[in-house]
mmCIF file of C-alpha atoms in Angstrom:
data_model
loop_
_atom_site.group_PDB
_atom_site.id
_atom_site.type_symbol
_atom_site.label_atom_id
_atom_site.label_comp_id
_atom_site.label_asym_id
_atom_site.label_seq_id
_atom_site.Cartn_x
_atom_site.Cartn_y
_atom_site.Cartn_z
ATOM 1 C CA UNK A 1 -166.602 -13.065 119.010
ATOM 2 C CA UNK A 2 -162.826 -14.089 119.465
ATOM 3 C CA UNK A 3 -160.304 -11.488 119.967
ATOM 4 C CA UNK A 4 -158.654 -10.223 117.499
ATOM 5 C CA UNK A 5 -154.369 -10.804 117.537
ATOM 6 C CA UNK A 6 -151.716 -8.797 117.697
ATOM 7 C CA UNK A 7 -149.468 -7.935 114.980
ATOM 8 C CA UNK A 8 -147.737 -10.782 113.456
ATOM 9 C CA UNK A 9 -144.157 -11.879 114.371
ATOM 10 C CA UNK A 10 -141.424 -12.605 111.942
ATOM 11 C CA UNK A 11 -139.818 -16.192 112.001
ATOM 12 C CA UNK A 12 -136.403 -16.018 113.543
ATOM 13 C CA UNK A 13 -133.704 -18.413 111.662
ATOM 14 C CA UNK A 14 -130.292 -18.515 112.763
ATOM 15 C CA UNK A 15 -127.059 -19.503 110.446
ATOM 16 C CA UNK A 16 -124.746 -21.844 110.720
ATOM 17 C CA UNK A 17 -122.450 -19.684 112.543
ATOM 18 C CA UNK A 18 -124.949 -17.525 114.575
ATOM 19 C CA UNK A 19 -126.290 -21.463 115.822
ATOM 20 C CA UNK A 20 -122.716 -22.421 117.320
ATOM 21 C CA UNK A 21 -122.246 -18.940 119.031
ATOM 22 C CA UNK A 22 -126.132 -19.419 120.492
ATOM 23 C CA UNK A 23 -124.769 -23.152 121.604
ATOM 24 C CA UNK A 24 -121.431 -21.361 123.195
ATOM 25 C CA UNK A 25 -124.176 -19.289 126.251
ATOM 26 C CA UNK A 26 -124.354 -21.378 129.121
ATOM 27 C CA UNK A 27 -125.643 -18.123 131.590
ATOM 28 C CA UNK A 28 -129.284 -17.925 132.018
ATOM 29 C CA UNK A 29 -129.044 -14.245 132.217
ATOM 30 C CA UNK A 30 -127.560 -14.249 129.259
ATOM 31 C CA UNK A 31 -130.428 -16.673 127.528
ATOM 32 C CA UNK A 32 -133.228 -14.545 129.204
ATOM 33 C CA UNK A 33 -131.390 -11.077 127.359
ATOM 34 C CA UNK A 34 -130.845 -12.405 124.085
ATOM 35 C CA UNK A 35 -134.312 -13.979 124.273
ATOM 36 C CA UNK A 36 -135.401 -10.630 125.178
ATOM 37 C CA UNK A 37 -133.685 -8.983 121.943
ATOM 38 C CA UNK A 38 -135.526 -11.805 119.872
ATOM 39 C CA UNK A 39 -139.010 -10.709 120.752
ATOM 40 C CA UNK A 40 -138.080 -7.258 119.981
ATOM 41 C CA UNK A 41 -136.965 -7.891 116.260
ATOM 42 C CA UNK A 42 -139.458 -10.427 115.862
ATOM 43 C CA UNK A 43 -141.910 -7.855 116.892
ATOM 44 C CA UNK A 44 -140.474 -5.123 114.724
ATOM 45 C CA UNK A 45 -137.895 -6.364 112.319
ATOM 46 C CA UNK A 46 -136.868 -3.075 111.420
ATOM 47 C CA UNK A 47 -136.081 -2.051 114.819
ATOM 48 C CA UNK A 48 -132.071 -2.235 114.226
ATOM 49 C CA UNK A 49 -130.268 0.288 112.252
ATOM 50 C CA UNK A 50 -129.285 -0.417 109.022
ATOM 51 C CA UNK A 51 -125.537 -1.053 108.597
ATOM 52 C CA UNK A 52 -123.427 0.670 106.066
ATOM 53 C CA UNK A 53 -122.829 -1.749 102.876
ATOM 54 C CA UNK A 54 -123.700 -2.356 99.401
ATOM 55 C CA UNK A 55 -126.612 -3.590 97.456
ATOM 56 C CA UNK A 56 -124.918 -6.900 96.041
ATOM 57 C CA UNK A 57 -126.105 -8.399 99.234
ATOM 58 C CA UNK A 58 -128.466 -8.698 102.149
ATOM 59 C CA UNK A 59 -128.916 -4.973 103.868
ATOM 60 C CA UNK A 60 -127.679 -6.200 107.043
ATOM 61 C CA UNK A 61 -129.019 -4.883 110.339
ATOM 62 C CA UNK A 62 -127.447 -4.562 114.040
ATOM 63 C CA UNK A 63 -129.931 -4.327 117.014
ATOM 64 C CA UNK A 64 -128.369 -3.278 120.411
ATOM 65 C CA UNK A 65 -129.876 -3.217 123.590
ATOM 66 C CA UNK A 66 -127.800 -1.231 126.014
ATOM 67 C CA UNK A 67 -129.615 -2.241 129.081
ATOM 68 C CA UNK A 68 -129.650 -6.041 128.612
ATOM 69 C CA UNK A 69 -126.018 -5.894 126.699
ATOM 70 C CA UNK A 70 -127.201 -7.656 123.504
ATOM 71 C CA UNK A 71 -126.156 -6.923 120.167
ATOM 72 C CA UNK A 72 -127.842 -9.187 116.912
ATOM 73 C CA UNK A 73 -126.488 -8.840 113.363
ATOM 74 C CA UNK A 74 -129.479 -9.908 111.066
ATOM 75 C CA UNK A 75 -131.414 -8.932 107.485
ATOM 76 C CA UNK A 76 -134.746 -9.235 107.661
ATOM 77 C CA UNK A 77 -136.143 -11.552 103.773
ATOM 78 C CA UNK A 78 -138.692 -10.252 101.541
ATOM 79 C CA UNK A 79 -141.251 -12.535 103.613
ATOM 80 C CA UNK A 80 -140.282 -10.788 106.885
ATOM 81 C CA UNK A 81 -138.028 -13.811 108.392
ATOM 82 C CA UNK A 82 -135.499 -12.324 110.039
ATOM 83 C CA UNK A 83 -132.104 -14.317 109.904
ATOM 84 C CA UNK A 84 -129.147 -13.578 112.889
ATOM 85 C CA UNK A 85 -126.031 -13.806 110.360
ATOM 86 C CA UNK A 86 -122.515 -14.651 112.091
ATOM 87 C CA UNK A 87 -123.033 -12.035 115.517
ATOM 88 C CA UNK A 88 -124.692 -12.621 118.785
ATOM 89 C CA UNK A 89 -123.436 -10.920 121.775
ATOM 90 C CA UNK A 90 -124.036 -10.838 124.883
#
């Protein structure tokens, strides 16, 4: 009988200008964090807080993680991708 999986993961997409910050780290402390703060919202998409904002628009999300000094802006879609808008830091 195969096991059974874990909870599925949300695709990660990155725009335009959340790909040329991600091209900008060069520290692989820095990779291993943010990849760290990936698994989390891909995990649990909802695991940022929302931030303040209208509904004309995306209901954007910030995830920080204090310890590894991350911080993703990102809305999660209607089919659970979550897309890292214009913010990665790290």
């Amino acid at each position: 009988m195969p096991a059974p999986h874990g909870p599925r993961r949300a695709r990660i997409a990155f725009s335009d200008s959340a790909s040329k910050q991600l091209d900008t780290i060069t520290s692989e402390a820095e990779l291993h964090a943010l990849d760290r703060a990936l698994v989390v919202i891909s995990v649990h998409p909802e695991a940022g807080e929302l931030l303040p904002g209208d509904s004309s628009g995306p209901r954007l999300r910030q995830y920080v993680d204090d310890v590894e000094r991350v911080r993703l802006v990102y809305w999660v879609t209607a089919l659970k991708t979550v897309v890292v808008v214009a913010f990665i830091e790290v």
